[in-house]
XYZ file of C-alpha atoms in Angstrom:
116
model
C 172.244 84.501 98.858
C 171.622 84.557 95.082
C 168.993 81.928 95.339
C 167.183 83.995 97.886
C 167.190 87.028 95.702
C 165.939 85.001 92.747
C 162.962 83.497 94.834
C 162.159 87.092 95.787
C 162.164 88.125 92.121
C 159.950 85.012 91.289
C 157.437 86.150 93.960
C 157.355 89.825 92.861
C 156.662 88.591 89.127
C 154.062 86.156 90.276
C 152.196 89.065 92.071
C 152.581 91.293 88.994
C 150.968 88.791 86.865
C 148.181 88.379 89.440
C 147.448 91.937 89.330
C 147.561 92.086 85.788
C 145.430 89.007 85.211
C 142.782 90.175 87.527
C 142.513 93.779 85.899
C 143.956 95.881 88.769
C 146.886 97.174 86.852
C 144.553 98.257 83.842
C 142.145 99.937 86.376
C 144.776 101.848 88.297
C 146.553 102.739 85.135
C 143.171 104.330 83.721
C 142.678 106.130 86.982
C 146.080 107.430 87.159
C 146.100 108.709 83.594
C 142.628 110.332 84.328
C 144.251 112.098 87.008
C 147.321 113.266 85.113
C 145.023 114.726 82.647
C 143.204 116.788 84.972
C 143.860 120.322 83.974
C 142.461 121.252 87.458
C 144.231 118.665 89.848
C 141.699 117.709 92.852
C 142.759 118.845 96.194
C 142.794 115.486 97.161
C 144.312 113.002 94.835
C 143.662 110.005 97.081
C 139.785 110.869 97.159
C 139.830 111.173 93.394
C 141.401 107.865 92.996
C 138.840 106.359 95.485
C 135.825 108.029 93.688
C 137.210 106.841 90.272
C 137.519 103.421 91.572
C 133.964 103.372 92.760
C 134.320 104.066 96.501
C 132.496 106.607 98.511
C 133.901 110.213 98.849
C 135.012 111.311 102.279
C 131.837 112.943 103.042
C 129.813 109.915 101.772
C 131.892 107.360 104.149
C 131.223 109.724 107.026
C 127.512 109.942 106.492
C 127.543 106.036 105.843
C 129.434 105.592 109.204
C 126.794 107.738 111.047
C 123.801 105.741 109.380
C 125.671 102.597 110.515
C 125.782 103.808 113.970
C 122.096 104.841 114.063
C 121.131 101.367 112.636
C 123.338 99.759 115.275
C 121.593 101.534 117.886
C 118.180 100.741 116.597
C 119.090 97.152 116.199
C 120.295 97.017 119.798
C 117.103 98.616 121.090
C 114.742 96.371 119.073
C 116.939 93.263 120.268
C 116.618 94.327 123.859
C 112.893 94.838 123.389
C 112.710 91.456 121.514
C 114.274 89.756 124.488
C 112.011 91.294 127.075
C 108.952 90.020 124.923
C 110.312 86.507 124.901
C 110.837 86.764 128.594
C 107.143 87.893 129.322
C 105.855 85.251 126.767
C 107.701 82.788 128.867
C 106.431 83.968 132.344
C 102.877 83.939 130.566
C 103.365 80.209 129.520
C 104.725 79.268 132.931
C 101.869 81.085 134.585
C 99.385 79.538 132.334
C 100.799 75.975 132.871
C 100.673 76.336 136.678
C 97.108 77.610 136.306
C 95.975 74.491 134.067
C 97.829 72.215 136.614
C 95.918 73.782 139.618
C 92.795 73.759 137.801
C 93.474 69.885 136.843
C 93.999 69.067 140.534
C 90.901 70.697 141.636
C 88.848 68.879 138.974
C 90.598 65.869 139.957
C 89.973 66.298 143.652
C 86.114 67.168 143.138
C 85.707 63.990 140.743
C 87.427 61.811 143.363
C 85.296 63.212 146.321
C 82.088 62.812 144.150
C 82.860 59.177 143.672
C 83.944 59.162 139.734
């Protein structure tokens, strides 16, 4: 049982070192100190922290979500249009191939009839 506790503590310490070496602890400490030093506390501490860490505000996030939705719709429309154009092109190719084969048969038939 003691060994399990020691392993758990070692894991915690390794994670702390990871956060420290990657700069996370320093960044969070600076943001929390900045929040603490605010005379007028923001209505949303979480939004304040997100903004200080470089994330979008709630309104910016909602705006980005709406933009993403609009772009996805436009992409879907363009993809459907592209697929329809490809289908039409394939039909034209097939139609052209059949017309060429028919023309070749007519020419070959006339040449055979004329003795060529």
